[in-house]
Tab-separated table of C-alpha atoms in Angstrom:
chain	number	residue	atom	x	y	z
A	14	MET	CA	-48.015	-24.804	-32.544
A	15	GLY	CA	-45.221	-27.310	-33.597
A	16	GLY	CA	-43.303	-24.561	-35.376
A	17	ALA	CA	-43.438	-22.280	-32.304
A	18	LEU	CA	-41.973	-25.030	-30.238
A	19	LEU	CA	-39.250	-25.538	-32.666
A	20	LEU	CA	-38.356	-21.771	-32.793
A	21	LEU	CA	-38.085	-21.868	-28.818
A	22	GLY	CA	-35.992	-25.006	-28.936
A	23	GLY	CA	-33.628	-23.438	-31.390
A	24	CYS	CA	-33.370	-20.149	-29.286
A	25	SER	CA	-32.418	-22.165	-26.241
A	26	SER	CA	-29.727	-24.086	-28.126
A	27	LEU	CA	-27.841	-20.915	-29.448
A	28	PRO	CA	-24.448	-19.952	-27.820
A	29	ALA	CA	-24.544	-16.895	-25.381
A	30	SER	CA	-21.621	-14.658	-24.134
A	31	GLY	CA	-22.818	-15.173	-20.518
A	32	PRO	CA	-25.959	-15.632	-18.283
A	33	THR	CA	-28.961	-13.293	-18.017
A	34	GLU	CA	-30.307	-11.541	-15.001
A	35	TYR	CA	-32.700	-14.449	-14.436
A	36	GLN	CA	-29.774	-16.810	-14.562
A	37	PHE	CA	-27.984	-14.821	-12.078
A	38	ASN	CA	-30.701	-14.961	-9.653
A	39	ARG	CA	-31.505	-18.543	-9.979
A	40	ALA	CA	-27.839	-19.599	-9.569
A	41	GLN	CA	-27.385	-17.543	-6.490
A	42	HIS	CA	-29.927	-19.741	-4.562
A	43	ASP	CA	-28.658	-23.068	-5.994
A	44	PRO	CA	-25.681	-24.533	-3.888
A	45	ARG	CA	-24.785	-26.565	-6.827
A	46	GLN	CA	-23.947	-23.669	-8.889
A	47	ASN	CA	-23.043	-21.088	-6.237
A	48	THR	CA	-20.239	-23.153	-4.815
A	49	VAL	CA	-18.139	-20.178	-3.681
A	50	GLY	CA	-21.223	-18.499	-1.626
A	51	TYR	CA	-21.529	-15.322	-3.364
A	52	GLY	CA	-24.379	-12.876	-2.554
A	53	ILE	CA	-25.850	-10.057	-4.840
A	54	VAL	CA	-26.074	-6.763	-3.349
A	55	GLN	CA	-27.771	-3.695	-5.054
A	56	VAL	CA	-25.628	-0.560	-5.505
A	57	SER	CA	-27.338	1.973	-3.302
A	58	PRO	CA	-26.561	5.062	-1.382
A	59	GLU	CA	-26.157	3.080	1.984
A	60	LEU	CA	-23.561	0.913	0.205
A	61	ILE	CA	-21.666	3.586	-0.966
A	62	SER	CA	-21.585	5.146	2.475
A	63	VAL	CA	-20.127	1.895	3.848
A	64	LEU	CA	-17.566	1.363	1.300
A	65	ASP	CA	-16.252	4.952	1.751
A	66	ASN	CA	-16.012	4.623	5.278
A	67	GLU	CA	-14.000	1.258	5.085
A	68	ALA	CA	-10.518	2.394	4.859
A	69	PRO	CA	-7.329	0.487	5.209
A	70	PRO	CA	-4.912	1.526	8.206
A	71	ARG	CA	-3.700	4.896	7.619
A	72	PHE	CA	-0.093	5.927	8.259
A	73	SER	CA	-1.296	8.797	10.444
A	74	SER	CA	-2.841	6.286	12.767
A	75	LEU	CA	0.670	4.547	13.283
A	76	ASP	CA	1.922	7.957	14.001
A	77	ALA	CA	-0.617	8.537	16.474
A	78	ASP	CA	-0.021	5.421	18.316
A	79	ALA	CA	3.447	5.709	18.531
A	80	PRO	CA	5.002	5.660	21.910
A	81	ILE	CA	6.402	9.072	23.414
A	82	VAL	CA	9.859	7.482	23.771
A	83	HIS	CA	10.166	7.151	20.035
A	84	GLN	CA	9.330	10.766	19.563
A	85	ALA	CA	13.194	11.625	19.679
A	86	HIS	CA	15.054	13.813	17.548
A	87	ASN	CA	17.192	10.859	15.910
A	88	ASP	CA	20.337	12.076	17.736
A	89	THR	CA	20.645	9.212	20.311
A	90	VAL	CA	22.879	6.420	20.612
A	91	GLY	CA	22.027	2.619	20.457
A	92	PRO	CA	23.503	-0.920	19.825
A	93	GLY	CA	25.448	-1.193	16.638
A	94	ASP	CA	26.592	2.272	16.553
A	95	VAL	CA	30.171	3.250	16.135
A	96	LEU	CA	31.329	6.269	18.014
A	97	GLN	CA	34.463	8.370	17.631
A	98	VAL	CA	35.642	9.551	21.290
A	99	SER	CA	38.119	12.300	21.483
A	100	ILE	CA	39.558	13.337	24.903
A	101	TYR	CA	41.212	16.702	25.811
A	102	GLU	CA	43.430	16.894	28.832
A	103	ILE	CA	45.716	19.426	30.799
A	104	GLY	CA	49.260	18.427	31.855
A	105	SER	CA	50.173	14.856	31.921
A	106	ALA	CA	47.578	13.262	29.811
A	107	LEU	CA	46.319	9.593	30.360
A	108	PHE	CA	45.625	9.087	26.569
A	109	SER	CA	48.673	10.812	25.132
A	110	PRO	CA	51.472	8.390	23.667
A	111	SER	CA	54.014	10.916	24.966
A	112	SER	CA	52.765	11.200	28.563
A	113	ALA	CA	54.944	8.593	29.851
A	114	ALA	CA	58.129	9.990	28.130
A	115	MET	CA	57.483	13.577	29.220
A	116	ALA	CA	56.951	12.303	32.892
A	117	ALA	CA	60.501	10.652	32.792
A	118	ALA	CA	62.089	13.577	31.296
A	119	SER	CA	60.550	15.856	33.984
A	120	ALA	CA	61.726	13.504	36.820
A	121	SER	CA	65.311	13.324	35.179
A	122	GLY	CA	65.394	17.205	35.464
A	123	THR	CA	66.057	17.696	31.859
A	124	GLY	CA	63.851	20.748	32.007
A	125	THR	CA	61.285	19.572	29.548
A	126	THR	CA	57.916	21.306	30.367
A	127	PRO	CA	54.773	19.164	29.959
A	128	SER	CA	52.336	20.309	27.297
A	129	PRO	CA	49.649	22.595	28.914
A	130	SER	CA	46.933	20.704	26.660
A	131	THR	CA	46.876	17.249	24.849
A	132	ALA	CA	44.177	15.870	22.523
A	133	SER	CA	43.694	12.214	22.036
A	134	SER	CA	41.183	10.415	19.753
A	135	LEU	CA	40.361	6.760	20.640
A	136	PRO	CA	40.072	4.031	18.240
A	137	PRO	CA	36.504	3.880	16.846
A	138	VAL	CA	34.192	2.553	19.821
A	139	SER	CA	31.201	0.035	19.059
A	140	VAL	CA	28.095	-0.061	21.015
A	141	ASP	CA	27.387	-3.477	22.039
A	142	GLY	CA	24.243	-5.570	22.122
A	143	ASN	CA	23.543	-4.385	25.530
A	144	GLY	CA	23.935	-0.769	24.701
A	145	THR	CA	27.237	-0.167	26.424
A	146	ILE	CA	30.812	1.017	25.290
A	147	GLU	CA	34.158	0.407	26.973
A	148	ILE	CA	36.577	3.464	27.615
A	149	PRO	CA	40.138	2.902	28.942
A	150	PHE	CA	40.265	4.154	32.718
A	151	ALA	CA	36.502	4.653	32.585
A	152	GLY	CA	35.275	1.056	32.465
A	153	GLN	CA	31.797	-0.062	30.882
A	154	ILE	CA	29.317	2.984	30.219
A	155	GLN	CA	25.508	2.341	29.453
A	156	VAL	CA	24.779	4.771	26.684
A	157	THR	CA	21.627	3.475	24.941
A	158	GLY	CA	19.287	6.335	24.542
A	159	LEU	CA	21.752	8.978	25.307
A	160	THR	CA	22.780	11.870	23.028
A	161	THR	CA	26.466	12.291	22.047
A	162	SER	CA	26.689	15.090	24.500
A	163	GLN	CA	25.413	12.930	27.205
A	164	VAL	CA	27.768	10.153	26.517
A	165	ALA	CA	30.552	12.724	26.751
A	166	GLU	CA	29.376	13.913	29.807
A	167	ALA	CA	29.181	10.368	31.439
A	168	ILE	CA	32.877	9.701	30.046
A	169	THR	CA	34.045	12.842	31.779
A	170	ASP	CA	32.477	12.154	35.094
A	171	ARG	CA	34.344	8.701	35.130
A	172	LEU	CA	37.841	10.598	34.202
A	173	ARG	CA	37.766	13.376	36.498
A	174	GLN	CA	39.358	11.608	39.363
A	175	LYS	CA	42.295	10.130	36.955
A	176	SER	CA	42.876	13.005	34.672
A	177	GLN	CA	43.239	16.917	35.139
A	178	ALA	CA	40.195	18.718	33.858
A	179	PRO	CA	39.230	16.269	31.156
A	180	GLN	CA	37.015	17.379	28.123
A	181	VAL	CA	35.238	14.837	26.040
A	182	VAL	CA	33.708	15.040	22.549
A	183	VAL	CA	31.569	12.271	21.118
A	184	ARG	CA	30.300	12.108	17.608
A	185	ILE	CA	28.559	9.101	15.658
A	186	LEU	CA	30.653	7.491	12.935
A	187	SER	CA	28.298	4.775	12.094
A	188	ASP	CA	24.498	5.463	13.051
A	189	ILE	CA	22.697	2.379	13.121
A	190	ALA	CA	20.039	3.160	15.649
A	191	ASN	CA	18.807	6.284	14.125
A	192	SER	CA	18.061	4.437	10.687
A	193	VAL	CA	15.227	3.125	8.422
A	194	MET	CA	15.298	0.416	5.744
A	195	VAL	CA	14.031	1.300	2.398
A	196	TYR	CA	13.830	-1.491	-0.253
A	197	GLY	CA	11.562	-2.664	-3.114
A	198	ASN	CA	11.083	-0.734	-6.363
A	199	VAL	CA	13.473	2.060	-5.457
A	200	ARG	CA	16.620	3.161	-7.445
A	201	GLN	CA	18.703	2.586	-4.375
A	202	PRO	CA	17.600	0.122	-1.685
A	203	SER	CA	19.559	1.101	1.381
A	204	ARG	CA	19.622	1.849	4.991
A	205	ILE	CA	18.838	5.603	5.499
A	206	THR	CA	20.152	7.590	8.377
A	207	LEU	CA	17.827	9.673	10.216
A	208	THR	CA	18.873	13.343	11.345
A	209	PRO	CA	17.456	15.679	13.953
A	210	ASN	CA	15.659	17.363	10.833
A	211	ARG	CA	13.169	14.552	11.454
A	212	GLU	CA	12.819	12.968	7.972
A	213	ARG	CA	9.513	11.852	6.604
A	214	ILE	CA	8.293	9.035	4.378
A	215	LEU	CA	8.579	10.948	1.114
A	216	ASP	CA	12.045	12.199	2.043
A	217	VAL	CA	13.475	8.861	2.842
A	218	ILE	CA	12.107	7.359	-0.408
A	219	ALA	CA	13.726	10.236	-2.411
A	220	LEU	CA	16.919	9.734	-0.644
A	221	ALA	CA	16.605	6.000	-1.900
A	222	GLY	CA	16.493	7.368	-5.427
A	223	GLY	CA	12.740	7.394	-5.851
A	224	GLU	CA	10.721	4.841	-7.806
A	225	ASN	CA	12.552	2.781	-10.259
A	226	HIS	CA	9.985	3.052	-12.993
A	227	ALA	CA	9.280	6.707	-13.360
A	228	GLU	CA	6.809	6.090	-16.507
A	229	GLN	CA	4.564	4.302	-14.065
A	230	ALA	CA	1.726	6.582	-12.365
A	231	ASP	CA	2.653	7.059	-8.694
A	232	ALA	CA	-0.859	5.608	-7.936
A	233	ASP	CA	0.460	2.354	-9.006
A	234	TYR	CA	3.381	2.328	-6.478
A	235	VAL	CA	2.269	0.889	-2.982
A	236	VAL	CA	4.189	1.993	-0.054
A	237	ARG	CA	4.254	-0.444	3.013
A	238	LEU	CA	5.187	0.653	6.460
A	239	THR	CA	6.260	-1.582	9.269
A	240	ARG	CA	6.437	0.024	12.558
A	241	ASN	CA	6.409	-1.833	15.887
A	242	ALA	CA	4.911	-5.054	14.378
A	243	HIS	CA	2.050	-2.898	12.955
A	244	ILE	CA	1.635	-2.770	9.289
A	245	ALA	CA	-0.180	-0.219	6.899
A	246	GLU	CA	0.076	0.375	3.295
A	247	MET	CA	-1.351	2.924	0.669
A	248	PRO	CA	-0.545	4.169	-2.795
A	249	LEU	CA	2.324	6.615	-3.040
A	250	GLN	CA	0.184	9.094	-4.782
A	251	VAL	CA	-2.358	9.285	-1.717
A	252	ILE	CA	0.649	10.077	0.522
A	253	GLU	CA	1.709	12.761	-1.765
A	254	ASN	CA	-1.742	14.480	-1.949
A	255	ASP	CA	-2.305	14.101	1.710
A	256	PRO	CA	0.451	15.719	3.852
A	257	VAL	CA	-1.284	14.240	7.084
A	258	GLN	CA	0.137	10.634	5.668
A	259	ASN	CA	3.458	11.652	5.017
A	260	ILE	CA	4.363	11.009	8.689
A	261	VAL	CA	7.738	11.603	10.442
A	262	MET	CA	10.061	8.383	10.218
A	263	GLN	CA	11.169	6.761	13.553
A	264	PRO	CA	14.247	4.600	14.169
A	265	GLY	CA	13.548	1.039	13.264
A	266	ASP	CA	11.015	1.716	10.407
A	267	ARG	CA	10.837	-0.468	7.492
A	268	ILE	CA	9.459	1.077	4.077
A	269	GLN	CA	8.769	-1.102	1.160
A	270	VAL	CA	7.901	0.394	-2.197
A	271	THR	CA	6.021	-1.994	-4.511
A	272	LEU	CA	4.924	-1.546	-8.084
A	273	GLN	CA	1.562	-2.948	-8.560
A	274	PRO	CA	-0.325	-1.767	-11.591
A	275	ARG	CA	-4.046	-1.938	-10.876
A	276	SER	CA	-6.373	-3.182	-13.685
A	277	TYR	CA	-10.030	-4.394	-14.003
A	278	THR	CA	-11.781	-6.691	-16.550
A	279	VAL	CA	-14.900	-6.221	-18.537
A	280	PHE	CA	-16.950	-9.179	-19.944
A	281	GLY	CA	-20.459	-9.679	-21.508
A	282	ALA	CA	-22.570	-7.401	-23.750
A	283	SER	CA	-20.070	-4.359	-23.843
A	284	GLY	CA	-18.370	-2.517	-26.552
A	285	GLN	CA	-15.323	-4.640	-25.910
A	286	VAL	CA	-14.156	-7.332	-23.683
A	287	THR	CA	-11.003	-6.152	-22.219
A	288	GLN	CA	-8.528	-5.818	-19.301
A	289	THR	CA	-7.714	-2.213	-18.513
A	290	GLN	CA	-5.252	-0.585	-16.343
A	291	PHE	CA	-6.413	2.427	-14.108
A	292	HIS	CA	-3.843	4.980	-14.828
A	293	THR	CA	-5.587	7.270	-12.421
A	294	PRO	CA	-5.596	7.520	-8.591
A	295	VAL	CA	-9.307	6.914	-8.428
A	296	LEU	CA	-11.576	5.306	-10.938
A	297	THR	CA	-15.165	5.111	-10.671
A	298	MET	CA	-17.626	2.247	-11.865
A	299	ALA	CA	-19.187	4.914	-14.202
A	300	GLN	CA	-15.504	5.529	-15.864
A	301	ALA	CA	-14.635	1.968	-15.941
A	302	ILE	CA	-17.933	0.971	-18.019
A	303	SER	CA	-17.585	4.022	-20.324
A	304	ARG	CA	-13.920	2.915	-21.150
A	305	ALA	CA	-15.154	-0.606	-22.457
A	306	GLY	CA	-17.796	1.099	-24.642
A	307	GLY	CA	-20.730	0.721	-22.078
A	308	PRO	CA	-23.715	-1.795	-22.723
A	309	LEU	CA	-24.286	-2.625	-26.203
A	310	ASP	CA	-27.985	-1.611	-27.214
A	311	ALA	CA	-28.559	-4.567	-29.328
A	312	ARG	CA	-27.497	-7.212	-26.730
A	313	ALA	CA	-27.086	-5.643	-23.199
A	314	ASP	CA	-29.640	-5.820	-20.264
A	315	PRO	CA	-29.085	-2.285	-18.543
A	316	ASN	CA	-30.864	-3.662	-15.624
A	317	ALA	CA	-28.002	-6.138	-14.674
A	318	VAL	CA	-24.484	-4.695	-14.849
A	319	TYR	CA	-22.713	-6.833	-12.070
A	320	LEU	CA	-19.340	-6.119	-10.336
A	321	PHE	CA	-17.587	-9.267	-8.949
A	322	ARG	CA	-15.216	-8.590	-6.077
A	323	PHE	CA	-13.546	-10.276	-3.076
A	324	GLU	CA	-14.599	-7.744	-0.386
A	325	ASN	CA	-13.448	-7.205	2.968
A	326	ALA	CA	-15.463	-9.419	5.570
A	327	SER	CA	-15.991	-6.153	7.732
A	328	VAL	CA	-17.838	-4.502	4.803
A	329	LEU	CA	-20.188	-7.606	4.149
A	330	ARG	CA	-21.076	-7.863	7.752
A	331	ARG	CA	-21.996	-4.233	8.056
A	332	ILE	CA	-24.246	-4.489	4.934
A	333	GLY	CA	-25.952	-7.539	6.590
A	334	MET	CA	-24.330	-10.621	4.814
A	335	VAL	CA	-23.633	-13.603	6.672
A	336	VAL	CA	-19.596	-14.273	6.461
A	337	ASP	CA	-17.371	-16.743	8.051
A	338	GLN	CA	-16.051	-15.512	11.365
A	339	ASN	CA	-12.495	-16.150	10.446
A	340	ALA	CA	-12.727	-14.980	6.914
A	341	LYS	CA	-10.803	-11.818	6.069
A	342	THR	CA	-12.661	-11.482	2.464
A	343	ALA	CA	-15.707	-12.928	0.893
A	344	PRO	CA	-16.841	-13.100	-2.515
A	345	VAL	CA	-19.856	-10.549	-3.344
A	346	VAL	CA	-21.509	-9.321	-6.652
A	347	TYR	CA	-22.652	-5.758	-6.892
A	348	GLN	CA	-25.689	-5.207	-9.207
A	349	LEU	CA	-26.071	-1.715	-10.872
A	350	ASP	CA	-29.426	-0.799	-12.458
A	351	MET	CA	-28.729	1.353	-15.347
A	352	MET	CA	-32.198	1.770	-16.284
A	353	ASN	CA	-32.579	3.847	-13.016
A	354	PRO	CA	-31.288	7.392	-13.793
A	355	SER	CA	-30.455	7.904	-10.217
A	356	ASN	CA	-28.007	4.862	-10.290
A	357	TYR	CA	-25.685	6.870	-12.708
A	358	PHE	CA	-25.005	9.368	-9.843
A	359	LEU	CA	-23.961	6.242	-7.593
A	360	ALA	CA	-21.709	4.896	-10.586
A	361	GLN	CA	-19.816	8.094	-10.295
A	362	LYS	CA	-19.116	7.537	-6.592
A	363	PHE	CA	-18.530	3.701	-6.596
A	364	ARG	CA	-14.740	3.335	-6.699
A	365	MET	CA	-13.256	0.582	-8.577
A	366	GLN	CA	-10.537	-1.787	-6.842
A	367	ASP	CA	-7.717	-3.591	-8.446
A	368	ARG	CA	-8.704	-6.759	-10.120
A	369	ASP	CA	-12.603	-5.890	-9.984
A	370	LEU	CA	-14.367	-7.761	-12.965
A	371	ILE	CA	-17.317	-6.248	-14.596
A	372	TYR	CA	-20.030	-8.335	-16.354
A	373	ILE	CA	-22.940	-6.631	-18.466
A	374	ALA	CA	-25.477	-9.262	-18.645
A	375	ASN	CA	-27.296	-10.297	-21.906
A	376	SER	CA	-30.771	-9.279	-22.468
A	377	SER	CA	-33.235	-12.325	-22.318
A	378	SER	CA	-34.664	-11.359	-25.734
A	379	ASN	CA	-31.141	-11.601	-27.074
A	380	LYS	CA	-31.433	-15.311	-28.158
A	381	PHE	CA	-34.700	-14.796	-29.897
A	382	TYR	CA	-33.239	-11.984	-31.909
A	383	LYS	CA	-30.025	-13.932	-32.854
A	384	PHE	CA	-32.072	-16.906	-33.893
A	385	PHE	CA	-34.365	-14.720	-35.893
A	386	GLY	CA	-31.106	-13.414	-37.663
A	387	LEU	CA	-29.789	-16.728	-38.379
A	388	ILE	CA	-33.253	-18.032	-39.892
A	389	SER	CA	-33.226	-14.740	-42.182
A	390	THR	CA	-29.735	-15.566	-43.500
A	391	ILE	CA	-30.900	-18.892	-44.351
A	392	ILE	CA	-34.141	-18.316	-46.057
A	393	ALA	CA	-33.276	-14.847	-47.225
A	394	PRO	CA	-31.522	-16.208	-50.445
A	395	GLY	CA	-34.383	-18.483	-51.229
A	396	ILE	CA	-36.947	-15.633	-51.219
A	397	THR	CA	-34.695	-13.411	-53.378
A	398	ALA	CA	-34.254	-16.368	-56.019
A	399	ALA	CA	-38.028	-16.904	-55.988
A	400	TRP	CA	-38.530	-13.101	-56.525
A	401	MET	CA	-36.191	-13.069	-59.441
A	402	ALA	CA	-37.619	-15.895	-60.877
A	403	ARG	CA	-41.240	-14.388	-61.201
């Protein structure tokens, strides 16, 4: 009896690489150990359905919510723009430098005939913060939201009573109002001018030179779109594979491209303890476990494969967990029982996220076999020596 107790005591004192399933369950209900308030949730078809339906804001939703006023063709004038105004007149011209000289020559009877047509280009005209421009003999004109043709028509109307059959041509020299900012991990961060061709997200990223680390997978680049105080982000590769997300750019949009290599970590009774990058747009739990060598037959408890994650609070509320009302994320541990064959199908549908941590628990009998192996190494030489002495 004393020998048995000694053996059990020796087993409990041996080191281990991590807790067993029993220790996990006990720690979950002990506030002194569960200081972060995690809960253990079994991986099930219902959980997979909830996770699949929880999607971040999509770019297409921002496009659908866009006000109609912004669905323009990127050819309107706004504050900050610089315009080139050319005025064509017949006879004595208001804007021709030689008009006064021609009028004086005609009055003196020298026989000089005024030019039948005169073209004048004004110095570049800036649209001020109020959206107005100042044109000689025409005064201030409100131009915000007008096309260049409409601006030309507004100037022409002001000059009709002062000039003979004036014609006005307006073009944009510096287009600020119809532009987007592209910055971050692109080769040429810059302001991109939009055209009536209606450029899309991938167009403006390409115009900025594309991502600056071509060797990285597109799935590791995250595109962040800010529009009208709303923000959405998603991997670049998702936009490439889903044309619906490659939405039309609107003036004032801001695009940030960020390199965020995704990785996960594996601990416990696996083939190797490692941190591994995804390298693919989608990585499932089954693939992640297999990359680490899977559970070790001699040490692991296949009933207790755990995935640690700070999950969106909305997901946890939908599966019935109590989460602080103001919390955006909360800790959770998903448990997969690999002794149940049907759970292998669920593991192929469970999508990994960046910074997930997988722990494969030790078998509860692992310490006994470890202790037994230790005793064997101690007494085996003595037994061998006694046998040789016979």
